[in-house]
Coordinates of C-alpha atoms in Angstrom, one line a residue:
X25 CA 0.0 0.0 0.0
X26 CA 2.7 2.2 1.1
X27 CA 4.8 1.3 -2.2
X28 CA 1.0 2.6 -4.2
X29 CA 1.4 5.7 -2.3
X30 CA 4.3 6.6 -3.2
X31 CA 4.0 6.0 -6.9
X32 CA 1.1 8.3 -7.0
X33 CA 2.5 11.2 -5.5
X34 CA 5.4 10.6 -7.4
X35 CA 3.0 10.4 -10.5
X36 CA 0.8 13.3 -9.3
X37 CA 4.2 15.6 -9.0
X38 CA 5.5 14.4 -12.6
X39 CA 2.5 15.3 -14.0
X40 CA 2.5 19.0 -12.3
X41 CA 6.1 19.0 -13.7
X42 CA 5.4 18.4 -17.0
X43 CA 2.8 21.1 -17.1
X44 CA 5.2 23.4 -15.1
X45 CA 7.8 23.2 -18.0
X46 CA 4.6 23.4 -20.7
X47 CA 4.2 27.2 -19.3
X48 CA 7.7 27.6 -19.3
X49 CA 8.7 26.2 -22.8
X50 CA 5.6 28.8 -24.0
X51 CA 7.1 31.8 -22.1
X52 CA 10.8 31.3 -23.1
X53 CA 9.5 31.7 -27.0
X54 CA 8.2 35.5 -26.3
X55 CA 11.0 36.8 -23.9
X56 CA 13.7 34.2 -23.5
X57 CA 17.5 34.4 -24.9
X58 CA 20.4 32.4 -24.1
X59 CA 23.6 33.7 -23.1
X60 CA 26.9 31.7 -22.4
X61 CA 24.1 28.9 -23.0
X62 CA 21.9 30.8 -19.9
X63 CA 18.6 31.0 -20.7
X64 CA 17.8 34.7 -19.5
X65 CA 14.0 36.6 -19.6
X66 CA 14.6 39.9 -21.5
X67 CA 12.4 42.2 -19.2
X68 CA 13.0 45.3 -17.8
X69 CA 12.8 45.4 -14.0
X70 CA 9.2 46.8 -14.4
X71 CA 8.4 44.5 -17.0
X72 CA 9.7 41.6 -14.6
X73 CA 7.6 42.4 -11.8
X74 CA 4.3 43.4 -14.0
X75 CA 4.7 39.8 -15.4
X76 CA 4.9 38.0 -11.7
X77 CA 2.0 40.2 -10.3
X78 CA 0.1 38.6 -13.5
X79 CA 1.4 35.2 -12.4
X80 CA 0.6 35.8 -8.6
X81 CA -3.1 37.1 -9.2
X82 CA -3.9 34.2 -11.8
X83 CA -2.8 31.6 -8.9
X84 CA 0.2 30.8 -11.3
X85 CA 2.9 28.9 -9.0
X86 CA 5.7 30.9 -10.6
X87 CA 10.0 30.2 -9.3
X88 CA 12.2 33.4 -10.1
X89 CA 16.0 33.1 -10.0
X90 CA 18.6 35.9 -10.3
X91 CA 21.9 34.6 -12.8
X92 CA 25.1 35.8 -11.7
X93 CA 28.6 35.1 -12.9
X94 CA 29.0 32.8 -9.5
X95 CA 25.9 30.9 -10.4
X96 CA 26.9 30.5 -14.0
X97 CA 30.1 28.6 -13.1
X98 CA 28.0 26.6 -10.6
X99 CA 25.4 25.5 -13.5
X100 CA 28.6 24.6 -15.7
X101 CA 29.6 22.3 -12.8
X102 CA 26.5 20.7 -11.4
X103 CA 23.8 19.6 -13.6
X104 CA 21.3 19.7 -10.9
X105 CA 21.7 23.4 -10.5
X106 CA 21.4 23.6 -14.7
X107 CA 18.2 21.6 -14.3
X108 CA 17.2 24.0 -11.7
X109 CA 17.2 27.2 -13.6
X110 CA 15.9 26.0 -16.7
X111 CA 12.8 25.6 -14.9
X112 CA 12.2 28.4 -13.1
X113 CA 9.6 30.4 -15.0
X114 CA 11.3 33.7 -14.6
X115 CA 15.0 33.8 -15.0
X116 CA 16.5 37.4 -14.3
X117 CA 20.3 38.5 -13.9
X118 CA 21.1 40.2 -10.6
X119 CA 23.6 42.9 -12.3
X120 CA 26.4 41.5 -10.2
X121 CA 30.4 41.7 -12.1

């Protein structure tokens, strides 16, 4: 029974997943560009926050990260960190260096 419940959570949170990184893979074709292989929102500050108000007021779970050059290196070193970014649904730099 246990080994059942576990499955279907695990099920229940790969299907949330996959719908997570459906919203994503639409956002990052209108404001998304890569750099150093980074994938980085193109917003303005105000554009940033007017986007995550939106998110906030539909009941959109939204994860924001802020790039820097120390968390570049890290997602060059550890794929888990890579994985991480790539699926936050707003990716900002933090205008550090």
């Amino acid at each position: 029974m246990q080994d059942e419940c576990v499955s279907a959570i695990a099920c229940k949170r790969g299907a949330e997943m996959d719908d997570r990184m459906e919203v994503v893979r639409e956002y990052m074709n209108e404001h998304r560009v890569s750099f150093m292989g980074v994938p980085i929102d193109a917003l303005t500050l105000e554009q940033t926050v007017q986007h995550i108000i939106a998110r906030i007021e539909g009941g959109v779970s939204t994860q924001h990260v802020a790039i820097n050059p120390g968390k570049i290196i890290r997602m060059m070193e550890d794929k888990e960190i890579r994985d991480i970014v790539h699926r936050c649904e707003v990716i900002s730099t933090d205008g550090v260096g």
